[in-house]
Amino acid sequence: MQQLKQLIFEAEKKRIAIGHFNISDIAGLKAIFKAAQELNLPVIIGVSEGESGFVGMRQTAALIKSLREEFDYPIFLNSDHTHSLEKIKEAVEAGFDAVLFDGGKLPIEENIQKTKEVVDYVKSVSASQGTDILVEGELGYLGGSSKILTEIPKDASINKEDLTKPEQAEQFVKETGIDLLAPAIGNIHGMFKNVPNPNLNIKRIKKLREAAGVPLVLHGGSGIRDEDFLAAIDAGISTVHINTELRLAWRKGIDAALKDMPEEITPYKILPSAVEEIKKVVEKRMKLFNKLD
Ligand code: G3H
Ligand code: ZN
């Protein structure tokens, strides 16, 4: 089976992107896996510290491993937005395929120093076990969290002067040795209910990809316009993170099931409605990222 790194480089070459979808429970995982399988596309499952705290790091890793082995399927697991070396170690020991060390809020020198510590640790483990665990670094602060927004988060970097700068990206990659870079390119975490998220800075993506020399990850995918996604992928994005849209779909599914069956108490009769709603979103996003009809 192909390694995640190879798949990302291939996606980049084909000017498509791999979908990274966050889960909080098995309903989300079932939905994402079904959608990926039906489209026959590789997929990355993400868990933030909050999400893995709920499901369990080792338990999440065991679930992904079981799907990968039983179905011989390219499904990978990423420790999303991880803020300490301690948590990174937990993820690596549990068997994650990739980690994102999130130092986006730190001053660049401190971000470089902490990210490098993570890279050194992960690469030494990878070398000793003959694996290739990917390390993603974050440069520029994205702000917000995966929820419904009513205004642009105050700390979001969407003004041109706050976006990740190509020369800093070059320095960051060179000095840390990361495999993937998550930049601030006008993206924010979370989405508005009735209007799309702000536009991405496509020119900056192109410059960042050239300067960084490593594949770029687009965070805060929920609420972004389709045309913006396609332009961003053409400009150098090869992985896209989606979470809020899935949380919204989960809630929609649960609400509908409870409305239809007000007396129902059996989780496995209520949850399929959430699975269906999440699956629809994942299918739509995967088709777009892979430029399928
Ligand atoms: O890391 C996760 C994401 O960046 C998801 O962002 O909730 O705005 O889709 P989102
Ligand atoms: Zn993110």
CSV table of N, CA, C and O in Angstrom, one decimal, residues 198-261:
chain,number,residue,atom,x,y,z
A,198,PRO,N,-14.5,34.0,4.2
A,198,PRO,CA,-13.7,34.9,3.4
A,198,PRO,C,-12.9,34.2,2.3
A,198,PRO,O,-12.6,33.1,2.4
A,199,ASN,N,-12.6,35.0,1.2
A,199,ASN,CA,-11.8,34.4,0.1
A,199,ASN,C,-10.4,34.1,0.6
A,199,ASN,O,-9.8,34.8,1.4
A,200,LEU,N,-9.8,33.1,0.0
A,200,LEU,CA,-8.4,32.7,0.3
A,200,LEU,C,-7.5,33.6,-0.6
A,200,LEU,O,-7.9,34.1,-1.7
A,201,ASN,N,-6.3,33.8,-0.2
A,201,ASN,CA,-5.3,34.5,-1.0
A,201,ASN,C,-4.5,33.6,-1.9
A,201,ASN,O,-3.5,33.0,-1.5
A,202,ILE,N,-5.0,33.4,-3.1
A,202,ILE,CA,-4.5,32.4,-4.0
A,202,ILE,C,-3.0,32.7,-4.4
A,202,ILE,O,-2.2,31.8,-4.5
A,203,LYS,N,-2.8,34.0,-4.7
A,203,LYS,CA,-1.4,34.3,-5.1
A,203,LYS,C,-0.4,34.0,-4.0
A,203,LYS,O,0.7,33.5,-4.2
A,204,ARG,N,-0.8,34.2,-2.7
A,204,ARG,CA,0.1,33.9,-1.6
A,204,ARG,C,0.3,32.4,-1.5
A,204,ARG,O,1.4,32.0,-1.2
A,205,ILE,N,-0.7,31.6,-1.8
A,205,ILE,CA,-0.5,30.1,-1.7
A,205,ILE,C,0.6,29.7,-2.7
A,205,ILE,O,1.5,29.0,-2.4
A,206,LYS,N,0.5,30.3,-3.9
A,206,LYS,CA,1.5,29.9,-5.0
A,206,LYS,C,2.9,30.3,-4.5
A,206,LYS,O,3.8,29.5,-4.6
A,207,LYS,N,3.0,31.5,-4.0
A,207,LYS,CA,4.3,32.0,-3.5
A,207,LYS,C,4.8,31.1,-2.3
A,207,LYS,O,6.0,30.8,-2.2
A,208,LEU,N,3.9,30.8,-1.4
A,208,LEU,CA,4.3,30.0,-0.3
A,208,LEU,C,4.8,28.6,-0.7
A,208,LEU,O,5.7,28.1,-0.1
A,209,ARG,N,4.1,28.0,-1.6
A,209,ARG,CA,4.5,26.6,-2.1
A,209,ARG,C,5.9,26.7,-2.6
A,209,ARG,O,6.7,25.8,-2.4
A,210,GLU,N,6.2,27.7,-3.4
A,210,GLU,CA,7.5,27.8,-4.0
A,210,GLU,C,8.6,28.0,-2.9
A,210,GLU,O,9.6,27.4,-2.9
A,211,ALA,N,8.3,28.9,-2.0
A,211,ALA,CA,9.3,29.3,-1.0
A,211,ALA,C,9.4,28.1,0.0
A,211,ALA,O,10.6,27.9,0.5
A,212,ALA,N,8.4,27.5,0.4
A,212,ALA,CA,8.4,26.4,1.4
A,212,ALA,C,9.1,25.2,0.9
A,212,ALA,O,9.9,24.5,1.7
A,213,GLY,N,8.9,24.8,-0.3
A,213,GLY,CA,9.5,23.6,-0.8
A,213,GLY,C,8.9,22.3,-0.3
A,213,GLY,O,9.4,21.2,-0.5
A,214,VAL,N,7.8,22.4,0.5
A,214,VAL,CA,7.1,21.2,1.0
A,214,VAL,C,5.6,21.4,0.7
A,214,VAL,O,5.1,22.5,0.5
A,215,PRO,N,4.8,20.3,0.6
A,215,PRO,CA,3.4,20.4,0.4
A,215,PRO,C,2.7,21.3,1.4
A,215,PRO,O,3.1,21.3,2.6
A,216,LEU,N,1.6,21.9,1.0
A,216,LEU,CA,0.8,22.8,1.9
A,216,LEU,C,-0.5,22.2,2.2
A,216,LEU,O,-1.1,21.5,1.4
A,217,VAL,N,-0.9,22.4,3.5
A,217,VAL,CA,-2.2,21.9,4.0
A,217,VAL,C,-3.1,23.1,4.2
A,217,VAL,O,-2.7,24.1,4.8
A,218,LEU,N,-4.3,23.0,3.7
A,218,LEU,CA,-5.3,24.0,3.9
A,218,LEU,C,-6.2,23.7,5.1
A,218,LEU,O,-6.9,22.7,5.1
A,219,HIS,N,-6.1,24.4,6.2
A,219,HIS,CA,-7.0,24.2,7.3
A,219,HIS,C,-8.2,25.1,7.2
A,219,HIS,O,-8.3,26.0,6.3
A,220,GLY,N,-9.2,24.8,8.1
A,220,GLY,CA,-10.4,25.7,8.1
A,220,GLY,C,-11.2,25.5,6.7
A,220,GLY,O,-11.7,26.5,6.2
A,221,GLY,N,-11.3,24.3,6.2
A,221,GLY,CA,-11.9,24.1,4.9
A,221,GLY,C,-13.5,24.4,4.9
A,221,GLY,O,-14.0,24.8,3.9
A,222,SER,N,-14.1,24.2,6.1
A,222,SER,CA,-15.6,24.4,6.1
A,222,SER,C,-16.0,25.8,5.7
A,222,SER,O,-15.4,26.8,6.1
A,223,GLY,N,-17.0,25.9,4.8
A,223,GLY,CA,-17.5,27.2,4.4
A,223,GLY,C,-16.8,27.9,3.3
A,223,GLY,O,-17.2,29.0,2.8
A,224,ILE,N,-15.7,27.3,2.8
A,224,ILE,CA,-15.0,27.9,1.7
A,224,ILE,C,-15.7,27.6,0.4
A,224,ILE,O,-16.2,26.6,0.2
A,225,ARG,N,-15.7,28.6,-0.5
A,225,ARG,CA,-16.4,28.5,-1.8
A,225,ARG,C,-15.7,27.4,-2.7
A,225,ARG,O,-14.5,27.4,-2.6
A,226,ASP,N,-16.5,26.7,-3.5
A,226,ASP,CA,-15.9,25.7,-4.3
A,226,ASP,C,-14.8,26.3,-5.3
A,226,ASP,O,-13.8,25.7,-5.4
A,227,GLU,N,-15.1,27.5,-5.8
A,227,GLU,CA,-14.1,28.0,-6.8
A,227,GLU,C,-12.8,28.3,-6.0
A,227,GLU,O,-11.7,28.2,-6.6
A,228,ASP,N,-12.9,28.7,-4.8
A,228,ASP,CA,-11.7,29.1,-4.0
A,228,ASP,C,-10.9,27.8,-3.7
A,228,ASP,O,-9.7,27.8,-3.8
A,229,PHE,N,-11.6,26.7,-3.4
A,229,PHE,CA,-11.0,25.4,-3.2
A,229,PHE,C,-10.2,25.0,-4.4
A,229,PHE,O,-9.0,24.6,-4.4
A,230,LEU,N,-10.9,25.1,-5.6
A,230,LEU,CA,-10.2,24.6,-6.8
A,230,LEU,C,-9.0,25.5,-7.2
A,230,LEU,O,-7.9,25.0,-7.5
A,231,ALA,N,-9.1,26.8,-7.0
A,231,ALA,CA,-8.0,27.7,-7.2
A,231,ALA,C,-6.9,27.4,-6.2
A,231,ALA,O,-5.7,27.4,-6.6
A,232,ALA,N,-7.2,27.2,-5.0
A,232,ALA,CA,-6.2,26.9,-4.0
A,232,ALA,C,-5.4,25.6,-4.3
A,232,ALA,O,-4.2,25.5,-4.2
A,233,ILE,N,-6.2,24.6,-4.8
A,233,ILE,CA,-5.5,23.3,-5.1
A,233,ILE,C,-4.6,23.5,-6.3
A,233,ILE,O,-3.5,23.0,-6.3
A,234,ASP,N,-5.1,24.2,-7.3
A,234,ASP,CA,-4.2,24.5,-8.5
A,234,ASP,C,-3.0,25.3,-8.1
A,234,ASP,O,-1.9,25.2,-8.7
A,235,ALA,N,-3.1,26.1,-7.0
A,235,ALA,CA,-2.0,27.0,-6.6
A,235,ALA,C,-1.0,26.2,-5.7
A,235,ALA,O,0.1,26.7,-5.4
A,236,GLY,N,-1.3,25.1,-5.2
A,236,GLY,CA,-0.4,24.3,-4.4
A,236,GLY,C,-0.9,23.7,-3.1
A,236,GLY,O,0.0,23.2,-2.3
A,237,ILE,N,-2.2,23.6,-2.9
A,237,ILE,CA,-2.7,22.9,-1.7
A,237,ILE,C,-2.9,21.5,-2.1
A,237,ILE,O,-3.5,21.2,-3.1
A,238,SER,N,-2.4,20.5,-1.2
A,238,SER,CA,-2.6,19.1,-1.6
A,238,SER,C,-3.3,18.3,-0.5
A,238,SER,O,-3.5,17.1,-0.6
A,239,THR,N,-3.6,19.0,0.7
A,239,THR,CA,-4.4,18.3,1.7
A,239,THR,C,-5.4,19.4,2.2
A,239,THR,O,-5.0,20.6,2.4
A,240,VAL,N,-6.7,19.0,2.4
A,240,VAL,CA,-7.7,20.0,2.9
A,240,VAL,C,-8.4,19.4,4.2
A,240,VAL,O,-8.9,18.3,4.1
A,241,HIS,N,-8.4,20.3,5.2
A,241,HIS,CA,-9.0,19.9,6.5
A,241,HIS,C,-10.5,20.4,6.5
A,241,HIS,O,-10.7,21.6,6.3
A,242,ILE,N,-11.4,19.5,6.9
A,242,ILE,CA,-12.8,19.8,7.1
A,242,ILE,C,-13.3,19.3,8.4
A,242,ILE,O,-13.1,18.1,8.7
A,243,ASN,N,-13.9,20.1,9.2
A,243,ASN,CA,-14.5,19.7,10.4
A,243,ASN,C,-15.9,20.3,10.7
A,243,ASN,O,-16.8,19.5,10.9
A,244,THR,N,-16.0,21.6,10.8
A,244,THR,CA,-17.3,22.2,11.2
A,244,THR,C,-18.4,21.6,10.3
A,244,THR,O,-19.5,21.4,10.9
A,245,GLU,N,-18.2,21.5,9.0
A,245,GLU,CA,-19.3,21.0,8.2
A,245,GLU,C,-19.8,19.6,8.6
A,245,GLU,O,-21.0,19.3,8.5
A,246,LEU,N,-18.9,18.8,9.1
A,246,LEU,CA,-19.2,17.5,9.6
A,246,LEU,C,-20.0,17.5,10.9
A,246,LEU,O,-20.9,16.8,11.2
A,247,ARG,N,-19.5,18.5,11.8
A,247,ARG,CA,-20.2,18.6,13.1
A,247,ARG,C,-21.7,19.1,12.8
A,247,ARG,O,-22.6,18.6,13.5
A,248,LEU,N,-21.8,20.0,11.9
A,248,LEU,CA,-23.2,20.5,11.6
A,248,LEU,C,-24.0,19.3,11.0
A,248,LEU,O,-25.2,19.2,11.4
A,249,ALA,N,-23.4,18.5,10.1
A,249,ALA,CA,-24.2,17.4,9.6
A,249,ALA,C,-24.6,16.4,10.6
A,249,ALA,O,-25.7,15.8,10.6
A,250,TRP,N,-23.6,16.2,11.6
A,250,TRP,CA,-23.9,15.2,12.7
A,250,TRP,C,-25.1,15.7,13.4
A,250,TRP,O,-26.1,14.9,13.7
A,251,ARG,N,-25.1,17.0,13.8
A,251,ARG,CA,-26.2,17.5,14.5
A,251,ARG,C,-27.6,17.5,13.8
A,251,ARG,O,-28.6,17.1,14.3
A,252,LYS,N,-27.5,17.7,12.5
A,252,LYS,CA,-28.7,17.7,11.6
A,252,LYS,C,-29.2,16.3,11.6
A,252,LYS,O,-30.5,16.1,11.7
A,253,GLY,N,-28.4,15.3,11.5
A,253,GLY,CA,-28.8,13.9,11.4
A,253,GLY,C,-29.5,13.5,12.7
A,253,GLY,O,-30.5,12.8,12.7
A,254,ILE,N,-28.8,13.9,13.8
A,254,ILE,CA,-29.4,13.5,15.1
A,254,ILE,C,-30.7,14.2,15.4
A,254,ILE,O,-31.7,13.5,15.8
A,255,ASP,N,-30.8,15.5,15.0
A,255,ASP,CA,-32.1,16.2,15.2
A,255,ASP,C,-33.2,15.5,14.4
A,255,ASP,O,-34.3,15.4,14.9
A,256,ALA,N,-32.9,15.2,13.1
A,256,ALA,CA,-33.9,14.6,12.3
A,256,ALA,C,-34.4,13.3,12.8
A,256,ALA,O,-35.6,13.0,12.9
A,257,ALA,N,-33.4,12.4,13.3
A,257,ALA,CA,-33.8,11.1,13.8
A,257,ALA,C,-34.6,11.3,15.1
A,257,ALA,O,-35.6,10.5,15.2
A,258,LEU,N,-34.3,12.2,15.9
A,258,LEU,CA,-35.1,12.4,17.2
A,258,LEU,C,-36.5,12.9,16.9
A,258,LEU,O,-37.4,12.6,17.5
A,259,LYS,N,-36.5,13.7,15.8
A,259,LYS,CA,-37.9,14.3,15.4
A,259,LYS,C,-38.7,13.1,14.8
A,259,LYS,O,-39.9,13.0,15.2
A,260,ASP,N,-38.1,12.3,14.0
A,260,ASP,CA,-38.9,11.2,13.4
A,260,ASP,C,-39.2,10.1,14.4
A,260,ASP,O,-40.2,9.4,14.2
A,261,MET,N,-38.4,9.9,15.4
A,261,MET,CA,-38.6,8.8,16.3
A,261,MET,C,-38.5,9.3,17.8
A,261,MET,O,-37.5,9.0,18.4
